[in-house]
Amino acid sequence: MPTRSRRYWILAALRRVWANKLTLIADDGDSSEEEEEQELMMLYFMLNSKRYLSRRERFERPECRVEYYLTGMSNENFRLNFRMNRQYFTAVCQLITNHDVFCSVPGKQPRMRVEIHLMALLKMLGSLDGYGLSADFLSVGSHTPESLLTRRAMEALLSYKNAVICWPDAVERREISARIENVSGFPCCVGLIDGTLFPLRTRPQKHGEDYYSRKASYAINGLVVSDDKCRIRYENVGWPGSSHDNRVWRNCKLARNREQYFNMNEYLLGDSAYQPSNVMVSSYKTIRGGQLSTKEEGFNSQLAKIRIRVEHCIGMLKGRFPLLKALRCRLRNKKEKQDTIQLIQSAMILHNMAIGDPMPDDWVVRESDDDEWADELPRSSRNSDQRRAYLRDYIFDLKN
């Protein structure tokens, strides 16, 4: 229910008094009452024609400190406040500065410069509560950063999503697989896959039980495919926290349209939460009461050495942007869910843009490897497990 203004209540009171005066005039016919009625009518129409009862007071805001942040603040403090080096911040600004969302609308207040928009978004992503205290920090209105500046910055970043988070072409896949083989011995591997949870501070109001995750908290589930340099190559974010990682994988476009993304011998490496196939080579899972063979243990050990790169990629993402460790959203409707997904995607875009910016070691989040939590996967067919069996023997022969 909207709050009624003081102007609304004054006009309502004038209408009541006016109506009473008209009643008295009809009964008595007094000329003095008619004069008062005329005065009330003039006062009513005068106030009704004005948007505000009195002139609005303009409060002087502190002088904008953006220039100090851009040129005067130390590099260490700049990175602490905006989660990336000043050089990378400037590069992102130059990329998005010509986006239409930053263009001022004729007849309206000029929009703030692109640096302020990006700073507001980075302050929010770099906070633990989603507020970032960026209003006073950036010398803007108290609700401006979240409601306007961050939304515009996200819109501009998302317009570059397909260019920044992109699946490698055939030439680049060969380069990636050569680097991975040189480090781990796995030939033709073009990416590393892992699932991750983006925790929510509160239970979603709609279908909240579906978001209750294996870590006893409410969360959004996501899938990340990275290369060996921790660059995100594909993401599928937005599943309820209770969704199994293998289900998220089976329903993503990489699995459904594999012929468009993989050549004949190419595949991804993942943990035991994923069912093996021609394009998915996962580690062996210990069967209850059973034991892995020597070849399988050696295979798992060698796979873990390279697969840790995708875990490190996710740790860098959440470490650079701590808000992703506890998202402040209620998911009351589809729009709020979409806004949350776009916030995560914006953080992933910024992660890739700043991939060359070294992070302090204490920023990186190290998540526990808990892929053994899941229910038993469907038994793999012999054909779907052929590639993993071949690689198991290949790695064993390579190491012995």
XYZ file of C-alpha atoms in Angstrom:
400
model
C 0.000 0.000 0.000
C 1.638 3.306 -1.067
C 2.259 5.954 1.579
C -0.045 8.975 1.269
C 1.707 12.346 1.077
C 0.938 15.403 3.195
C -0.415 17.092 0.052
C -2.920 14.265 -0.437
C -4.336 14.626 3.080
C -4.579 18.454 2.847
C -6.488 18.239 -0.450
C -8.801 15.619 1.029
C -9.515 17.876 4.025
C -10.215 20.849 1.733
C -12.702 18.777 -0.257
C -14.581 17.870 2.924
C -14.690 21.490 4.143
C -15.757 22.661 0.694
C -18.591 20.136 0.613
C -19.785 21.307 4.046
C -19.727 24.965 2.906
C -21.818 24.129 -0.148
C -24.374 22.467 2.121
C -24.555 25.534 4.394
C -24.937 27.898 1.436
C -27.797 25.816 0.067
C -29.558 25.940 3.446
C -28.920 29.585 4.498
C -28.071 31.492 1.326
C -25.588 33.680 3.305
C -23.350 35.806 1.011
C -20.408 35.581 3.451
C -20.537 31.794 3.180
C -20.350 32.124 -0.609
C -17.190 34.249 -0.326
C -15.556 31.637 1.920
C -16.597 28.940 -0.538
C -14.916 30.891 -3.359
C -11.728 31.223 -1.311
C -11.714 27.490 -0.523
C -12.241 26.662 -4.183
C -9.337 28.896 -5.260
C -7.072 27.438 -2.560
C -7.975 23.882 -3.566
C -7.299 24.385 -7.288
C -4.064 26.243 -6.555
C -2.713 23.400 -4.374
C -4.000 20.745 -6.759
C -2.088 22.349 -9.641
C 1.223 22.047 -7.771
C 3.159 18.805 -7.438
C 4.694 19.842 -4.125
C 3.345 22.016 -1.310
C 6.616 23.892 -0.982
C 9.811 24.242 -2.940
C 12.028 21.195 -2.673
C 15.176 21.675 -0.654
C 18.383 20.536 -2.255
C 20.977 19.133 0.102
C 24.601 19.587 -0.774
C 26.286 16.251 -1.304
C 29.951 15.718 -0.576
C 32.247 16.446 -3.464
C 32.477 13.439 -5.752
C 35.480 11.354 -4.748
C 35.703 9.315 -7.941
C 38.723 11.218 -9.259
C 40.546 10.508 -6.015
C 39.708 6.802 -6.312
C 40.897 6.725 -9.917
C 44.139 8.649 -9.496
C 44.928 9.375 -5.847
C 44.038 6.192 -3.964
C 46.868 3.711 -3.510
C 46.813 0.576 -5.670
C 46.436 -1.613 -2.591
C 43.404 0.287 -1.283
C 41.862 0.464 -4.747
C 42.040 -3.317 -5.093
C 40.670 -3.787 -1.590
C 37.667 -1.550 -2.315
C 36.944 -2.517 -5.918
C 38.288 -6.099 -6.014
C 40.593 -5.585 -8.996
C 43.663 -3.676 -10.081
C 43.107 -0.117 -11.357
C 44.464 -1.134 -14.779
C 41.800 -3.815 -15.237
C 39.094 -1.530 -13.876
C 39.975 1.058 -16.520
C 39.933 -1.596 -19.248
C 36.416 -2.724 -18.265
C 35.200 0.891 -18.237
C 36.615 1.489 -21.707
C 34.844 -1.612 -23.003
C 31.362 -0.711 -21.750
C 31.511 3.101 -21.812
C 29.657 3.452 -25.141
C 26.720 1.265 -24.129
C 23.332 2.927 -24.602
C 22.401 2.409 -20.951
C 24.871 5.132 -19.927
C 23.478 7.712 -22.365
C 21.514 10.548 -20.776
C 17.848 11.001 -21.702
C 16.881 14.487 -22.992
C 14.875 16.415 -20.422
C 16.077 14.282 -17.516
C 18.970 14.560 -15.111
C 22.274 13.609 -16.802
C 23.433 10.102 -15.939
C 26.588 9.577 -13.955
C 29.827 8.550 -15.575
C 30.499 4.892 -16.295
C 33.204 4.661 -13.596
C 30.632 5.381 -10.863
C 28.287 2.699 -12.230
C 31.029 0.063 -12.254
C 32.328 1.102 -8.828
C 28.828 0.688 -7.367
C 28.546 -2.839 -8.790
C 32.023 -3.828 -7.606
C 31.366 -2.417 -4.122
C 28.222 -4.526 -3.893
C 29.884 -7.711 -5.192
C 32.826 -7.108 -2.874
C 30.660 -6.842 0.234
C 29.354 -9.646 2.432
C 25.823 -8.269 2.776
C 25.078 -6.922 -0.701
C 24.887 -3.296 0.364
C 28.524 -2.284 0.090
C 27.903 1.115 1.741
C 28.474 2.591 -1.715
C 26.006 5.503 -1.408
C 28.170 7.639 0.869
C 31.344 6.143 -0.576
C 30.426 7.343 -4.082
C 28.602 10.526 -2.982
C 25.251 9.450 -4.447
C 21.721 8.988 -3.085
C 21.137 6.253 -0.524
C 19.204 3.943 -2.884
C 20.899 4.908 -6.128
C 23.749 2.335 -6.194
C 21.615 -0.787 -5.952
C 18.531 0.323 -7.829
C 20.106 2.206 -10.715
C 23.881 2.157 -10.979
C 24.409 -1.571 -10.468
C 21.516 -2.489 -12.738
C 22.914 -0.367 -15.564
C 26.427 -1.739 -15.077
C 25.075 -5.301 -15.176
C 23.118 -4.610 -18.361
C 26.235 -3.278 -20.056
C 28.383 -6.220 -18.928
C 25.795 -8.830 -19.935
C 25.761 -7.452 -23.472
C 29.356 -8.759 -23.747
C 28.653 -12.140 -22.148
C 28.883 -14.188 -25.359
C 32.192 -12.538 -26.216
C 33.754 -12.942 -22.760
C 32.400 -16.348 -21.663
C 32.741 -18.238 -24.917
C 33.323 -21.832 -25.923
C 36.717 -22.199 -27.649
C 36.820 -22.906 -31.372
C 38.583 -25.944 -32.836
C 41.981 -24.231 -32.980
C 41.835 -23.001 -29.404
C 40.573 -26.378 -28.169
C 43.675 -27.998 -29.642
C 45.842 -25.461 -27.804
C 44.018 -26.113 -24.515
C 44.251 -29.893 -24.900
C 47.975 -29.660 -25.665
C 48.607 -27.679 -22.468
C 46.513 -30.074 -20.373
C 48.251 -33.124 -21.841
C 51.644 -31.580 -21.168
C 50.744 -31.112 -17.478
C 48.621 -34.185 -16.740
C 49.060 -36.710 -19.531
C 45.368 -36.649 -20.531
C 45.180 -36.274 -24.341
C 42.390 -34.331 -26.118
C 40.886 -32.883 -22.918
C 39.371 -29.476 -23.734
C 37.980 -28.409 -20.356
C 37.417 -29.077 -16.672
C 33.946 -29.197 -15.137
C 32.582 -28.799 -11.621
C 29.340 -27.890 -9.904
C 29.102 -25.212 -7.246
C 26.536 -23.718 -4.891
C 25.761 -20.033 -4.482
C 24.283 -19.848 -0.948
C 21.237 -17.706 -0.176
C 20.854 -15.770 3.067
C 17.148 -16.577 3.370
C 14.774 -19.297 2.271
C 13.197 -18.506 -1.122
C 9.536 -17.637 -0.740
C 8.532 -19.729 -3.755
C 9.347 -23.473 -3.697
C 11.901 -22.872 -0.966
C 12.269 -26.581 -0.190
C 13.726 -27.168 -3.675
C 16.631 -24.857 -2.863
C 17.720 -26.732 0.272
C 21.136 -28.097 -0.635
C 23.384 -30.921 0.489
C 25.268 -28.411 2.666
C 22.170 -27.828 4.832
C 21.541 -24.340 3.473
C 19.460 -22.724 0.762
C 21.370 -22.166 -2.451
C 21.347 -21.817 -6.224
C 23.207 -24.553 -8.088
C 25.472 -23.864 -11.008
C 27.816 -25.614 -13.404
C 31.176 -24.184 -14.463
C 33.484 -25.360 -17.240
C 36.930 -23.767 -17.227
C 40.140 -24.202 -19.141
C 43.523 -24.908 -17.573
C 44.099 -21.161 -17.019
C 41.002 -20.785 -14.789
C 39.054 -18.905 -17.456
C 35.327 -19.712 -17.448
C 34.367 -21.200 -20.811
C 30.775 -22.158 -20.077
C 28.298 -21.661 -17.241
C 24.819 -22.936 -16.453
C 23.517 -21.149 -13.348
C 20.023 -21.027 -11.881
C 19.138 -24.560 -10.793
C 17.668 -25.140 -7.307
C 20.232 -26.109 -4.690
C 18.823 -29.631 -4.350
C 19.592 -30.445 -8.006
C 22.221 -33.111 -8.595
C 25.311 -31.939 -10.486
C 24.825 -34.717 -13.036
C 21.266 -33.547 -13.713
C 22.490 -30.011 -14.357
C 25.104 -31.408 -16.749
C 22.674 -33.689 -18.619
C 20.352 -30.759 -19.308
C 22.946 -28.207 -20.441
C 23.567 -27.504 -24.109
C 27.085 -28.978 -24.041
C 25.651 -32.408 -23.215
C 22.540 -32.120 -25.379
C 24.335 -30.810 -28.481
C 27.742 -32.364 -27.993
C 28.471 -32.662 -31.712
C 28.464 -28.834 -31.929
C 31.008 -28.379 -29.137
C 33.302 -31.430 -29.269
C 35.273 -33.106 -32.017
C 35.460 -36.882 -32.147
C 38.109 -37.408 -29.437
C 37.466 -34.365 -27.222
C 36.013 -34.516 -23.713
C 35.799 -32.851 -20.292
C 37.279 -34.040 -17.005
C 35.017 -34.068 -13.936
C 34.627 -35.603 -10.499
C 32.666 -38.743 -9.624
C 29.378 -36.821 -9.410
C 29.156 -37.052 -13.204
C 28.158 -40.094 -15.210
C 30.882 -41.017 -17.727
C 30.190 -40.696 -21.444
C 32.059 -40.040 -24.665
C 32.431 -36.351 -23.751
C 32.562 -36.709 -19.947
C 35.445 -38.511 -18.266
C 34.853 -38.596 -14.527
C 36.814 -40.056 -11.645
C 35.930 -43.490 -10.295
C 33.634 -43.616 -7.298
C 34.236 -46.125 -4.535
C 31.309 -48.508 -4.315
C 30.020 -49.096 -0.801
C 31.863 -52.086 0.588
C 34.158 -52.186 -2.438
C 37.631 -51.013 -3.328
C 39.166 -49.351 -6.353
C 41.786 -51.166 -8.377
C 45.353 -49.915 -8.624
C 44.682 -48.559 -12.108
C 41.536 -46.745 -10.957
C 43.270 -45.192 -7.946
C 46.143 -44.013 -10.131
C 43.684 -42.633 -12.662
C 41.793 -40.718 -9.955
C 45.000 -39.303 -8.529
C 46.199 -38.070 -11.918
C 42.778 -36.611 -12.794
C 42.568 -34.735 -9.488
C 45.879 -32.975 -10.171
C 44.472 -31.182 -13.223
C 40.809 -30.992 -12.197
C 41.789 -28.834 -9.220
C 42.154 -25.986 -11.734
C 38.361 -25.644 -12.061
C 37.989 -25.710 -8.263
C 40.595 -22.964 -8.112
C 38.647 -21.029 -10.772
C 35.463 -21.149 -8.663
C 37.463 -20.247 -5.562
C 38.880 -17.202 -7.342
C 35.385 -16.148 -8.462
C 33.922 -16.316 -4.949
C 37.060 -14.894 -3.381
C 37.122 -11.834 -5.595
C 33.379 -11.287 -5.113
C 32.419 -12.378 -1.544
C 28.733 -11.592 -2.092
C 28.490 -14.876 -4.043
C 29.095 -16.735 -0.768
C 25.818 -15.413 0.713
C 23.417 -13.839 -1.778
C 20.859 -11.423 -0.380
C 17.695 -12.280 -2.320
C 14.297 -13.808 -1.566
C 13.418 -15.206 -5.012
C 9.778 -14.215 -4.642
C 9.131 -14.350 -8.382
C 10.752 -15.071 -11.737
C 12.137 -11.550 -12.067
C 13.997 -11.712 -8.745
C 15.433 -15.092 -9.714
C 16.521 -13.766 -13.109
C 18.090 -10.699 -11.477
C 20.063 -12.978 -9.139
C 21.256 -15.161 -12.015
C 22.346 -12.073 -13.946
C 24.254 -10.809 -10.913
C 26.183 -14.104 -10.771
C 26.805 -13.985 -14.523
C 28.052 -10.399 -14.256
C 30.548 -11.530 -11.622
C 31.704 -14.330 -13.956
C 32.196 -11.841 -16.785
C 34.282 -9.609 -14.512
C 36.248 -12.685 -13.376
C 37.235 -13.445 -16.974
C 38.037 -9.806 -17.721
C 40.365 -9.656 -14.711
C 41.811 -13.157 -15.146
C 45.317 -11.724 -15.533
C 45.048 -9.735 -12.313
C 46.788 -11.771 -9.570
C 44.728 -12.231 -6.421
C 45.999 -12.291 -2.833
C 46.182 -15.868 -1.565
C 43.869 -15.130 1.343
C 41.096 -14.098 -1.064
C 40.791 -17.490 -2.768
C 37.980 -19.643 -1.378
C 38.863 -23.310 -0.973
C 35.730 -25.420 -1.084
C 35.638 -28.955 0.238
C 35.565 -31.697 -2.375
C 32.308 -33.415 -1.436
C 31.259 -35.172 -4.632
C 30.713 -38.386 -2.666
C 27.512 -36.953 -1.164
C 25.343 -37.856 -4.137
C 23.014 -40.751 -4.695
C 24.293 -43.567 -6.829
C 24.391 -42.648 -10.503
C 22.717 -44.833 -13.129
C 25.013 -47.659 -14.170
C 27.000 -46.636 -17.220
C 26.714 -48.668 -20.370
C 29.814 -50.337 -21.706
C 29.972 -47.968 -24.686
C 29.655 -44.830 -22.553
C 32.527 -45.963 -20.308
C 34.872 -46.963 -23.116
C 36.698 -43.634 -23.215
C 37.311 -43.596 -19.461
C 38.514 -47.218 -19.531
C 40.893 -46.425 -22.384
C 42.270 -43.365 -20.575
C 42.611 -45.339 -17.334
C 44.856 -47.862 -19.085
C 46.667 -45.115 -21.008
C 47.506 -43.156 -17.837
C 48.597 -46.344 -16.059
C 50.979 -47.256 -18.900
C 52.229 -43.660 -19.054
C 53.167 -43.661 -15.363
C 54.688 -47.127 -15.271
